[in-house]
Amino acid sequence: MTILKSMTRRALMGIAGAAMMTSMMPAAGFAQDVTIPIIVKDTTSFYWQIVLAGARAAGKDLGVSVPELGAQSESDINGQISILENAVAGKPAAVVISPTEFKALGKPIDEAAKSVPIIGIDSSADSKAFTSFLTTDNVQGGRIAADGLAAAIKEATGKEEGEIAIITSLPGVGSLDQRHEGFMEQIKAKYPGLKVVADKYADGQATTGLNMMTDLITANPNLVGVFASNLIMAQGVGQAIAENKLGDKIKVIGFDSDEKTVGFLKEGVLAGLVVQDPYRMGYDGVKTALAVSKGEKVETFVDTGANLVTKANMAEPKIDALLNPKVN
């Protein structure tokens, strides 16, 4: 059985479709007998690299070995299940995980929790076995996006009216479903003049978001707004808006940030970004896992917060820290 402490930075696991994983070898001075793996959805995504950076910093501060694990795509559900099973087999003190898919990860997490404490971050799963869960209130995040989109449309047109769309990266992902729920509820409750004319689901690829947005532009000439509910979709939708020079006509609110989407925000391609605190999720996830492994009492749910970032407030110190986290 693979021992977590000996994993290389890019170790290939040939189980259930070969998932690529990353791991940090314990630095000198780390408590070799305390290992807390963190399993993210996609090690190649900037968002998840921020989460891993937070976890890495916690490991260093707390003297804990924190193997950094994850598949190379959020759609690799079987890969993440295999990674979880192998991580648990290494008998760590606890495991921190962000489940890729709500239903599919439920039973694997139930099974894992029979052996070690499981700390959830970011996205939930169909399981009640999490000892603690740290995440953005994604329903509220969806509401924030709806308010931001309505405000941007009003600023551009003078009224909160018109045709809008929502593009979701993948179906069945807990956090994305909750953002969708909050957005749709807020639009219905507060903005009767905004009509959702398209509700699309992609496949987790930015190019798909680009193609979907391009098709929407053609099919809906009166479109005034779009909510792209995660980083990958914000990249693709933003690219379509940029290529068609429609930033003034179609207002887009994205979710999460990286260099590309922040650039789009500065250029006026995107009207706003709902930004979480992934660094905190990673850091506090490991911190909470260590506390649980010591038998300490922890909160069962922690809201790590979300903020609407616009061109007007992006230079504020609090917002700047969220947009420019220390990844190394």
mmCIF file of C-alpha atoms in Angstrom, residues 41 47 98-103 121-127 130 133-146 166-187 199 201 227-230 255 274 276 281 301-304 306:
data_model
loop_
_atom_site.group_PDB
_atom_site.id
_atom_site.type_symbol
_atom_site.label_atom_id
_atom_site.label_comp_id
_atom_site.label_asym_id
_atom_site.label_seq_id
_atom_site.Cartn_x
_atom_site.Cartn_y
_atom_site.Cartn_z
ATOM 1 C CA LYS A 41 -10.649 18.724 -6.903
ATOM 2 C CA TYR A 47 -8.022 28.331 -7.156
ATOM 3 C CA SER A 98 -13.185 18.994 -1.121
ATOM 4 C CA PRO A 99 -15.509 16.474 -2.804
ATOM 5 C CA THR A 100 -15.756 16.691 -6.580
ATOM 6 C CA GLU A 101 -19.372 15.548 -6.815
ATOM 7 C CA PHE A 102 -22.122 15.558 -4.188
ATOM 8 C CA LYS A 103 -23.710 12.145 -4.712
ATOM 9 C CA ILE A 121 -13.827 22.195 2.633
ATOM 10 C CA ASP A 122 -15.440 24.196 -0.172
ATOM 11 C CA SER A 123 -17.966 21.651 -1.526
ATOM 12 C CA SER A 124 -20.125 19.196 0.359
ATOM 13 C CA ALA A 125 -21.060 15.579 -0.320
ATOM 14 C CA ASP A 126 -24.039 13.349 0.389
ATOM 15 C CA SER A 127 -22.640 12.380 3.774
ATOM 16 C CA PHE A 130 -17.811 15.192 8.218
ATOM 17 C CA PHE A 133 -17.017 21.603 7.296
ATOM 18 C CA LEU A 134 -15.397 24.870 6.199
ATOM 19 C CA THR A 135 -16.841 26.619 3.182
ATOM 20 C CA THR A 136 -18.277 29.703 1.633
ATOM 21 C CA ASP A 137 -22.010 30.018 2.142
ATOM 22 C CA ASN A 138 -22.519 29.317 -1.554
ATOM 23 C CA VAL A 139 -26.232 30.105 -1.515
ATOM 24 C CA GLN A 140 -25.312 33.538 -0.187
ATOM 25 C CA GLY A 141 -22.561 33.705 -2.797
ATOM 26 C CA GLY A 142 -25.212 33.225 -5.468
ATOM 27 C CA ARG A 143 -27.276 36.009 -3.947
ATOM 28 C CA ILE A 144 -24.247 38.303 -3.939
ATOM 29 C CA ALA A 145 -23.726 37.509 -7.627
ATOM 30 C CA ALA A 146 -27.370 38.337 -8.419
ATOM 31 C CA ILE A 166 -26.409 31.550 -16.028
ATOM 32 C CA ILE A 167 -23.637 29.121 -16.980
ATOM 33 C CA THR A 168 -22.657 26.424 -14.487
ATOM 34 C CA SER A 169 -19.404 24.512 -14.886
ATOM 35 C CA LEU A 170 -20.642 21.011 -14.002
ATOM 36 C CA PRO A 171 -23.928 19.453 -12.868
ATOM 37 C CA GLY A 172 -24.185 17.769 -9.475
ATOM 38 C CA VAL A 173 -21.433 19.729 -7.711
ATOM 39 C CA GLY A 174 -22.680 20.843 -4.289
ATOM 40 C CA SER A 175 -21.110 24.302 -4.230
ATOM 41 C CA LEU A 176 -22.168 25.108 -7.799
ATOM 42 C CA ASP A 177 -25.715 23.892 -7.226
ATOM 43 C CA GLN A 178 -25.944 26.118 -4.152
ATOM 44 C CA ARG A 179 -24.672 29.173 -6.040
ATOM 45 C CA HIS A 180 -27.235 28.469 -8.743
ATOM 46 C CA GLU A 181 -29.951 28.190 -6.090
ATOM 47 C CA GLY A 182 -29.023 31.461 -4.393
ATOM 48 C CA PHE A 183 -28.724 33.329 -7.686
ATOM 49 C CA MET A 184 -32.074 32.151 -9.049
ATOM 50 C CA GLU A 185 -33.871 32.786 -5.744
ATOM 51 C CA GLN A 186 -32.488 36.320 -5.492
ATOM 52 C CA ILE A 187 -33.370 37.184 -9.085
ATOM 53 C CA ASP A 199 -29.645 28.136 -17.871
ATOM 54 C CA TYR A 201 -24.422 23.400 -17.762
ATOM 55 C CA PHE A 227 -23.535 34.789 -14.174
ATOM 56 C CA ALA A 228 -20.581 32.432 -14.724
ATOM 57 C CA SER A 229 -20.599 30.518 -11.470
ATOM 58 C CA ASN A 230 -16.981 29.372 -11.152
ATOM 59 C CA PHE A 255 -16.907 33.511 -9.292
ATOM 60 C CA VAL A 274 -17.507 36.953 -6.231
ATOM 61 C CA GLN A 276 -13.987 33.427 -1.690
ATOM 62 C CA MET A 281 -10.060 27.091 3.659
ATOM 63 C CA PHE A 301 -19.686 24.419 10.218
ATOM 64 C CA VAL A 302 -17.526 27.460 9.462
ATOM 65 C CA ASP A 303 -18.467 30.105 6.887
ATOM 66 C CA THR A 304 -15.226 31.383 5.355
ATOM 67 C CA ALA A 306 -17.367 35.828 0.135
#
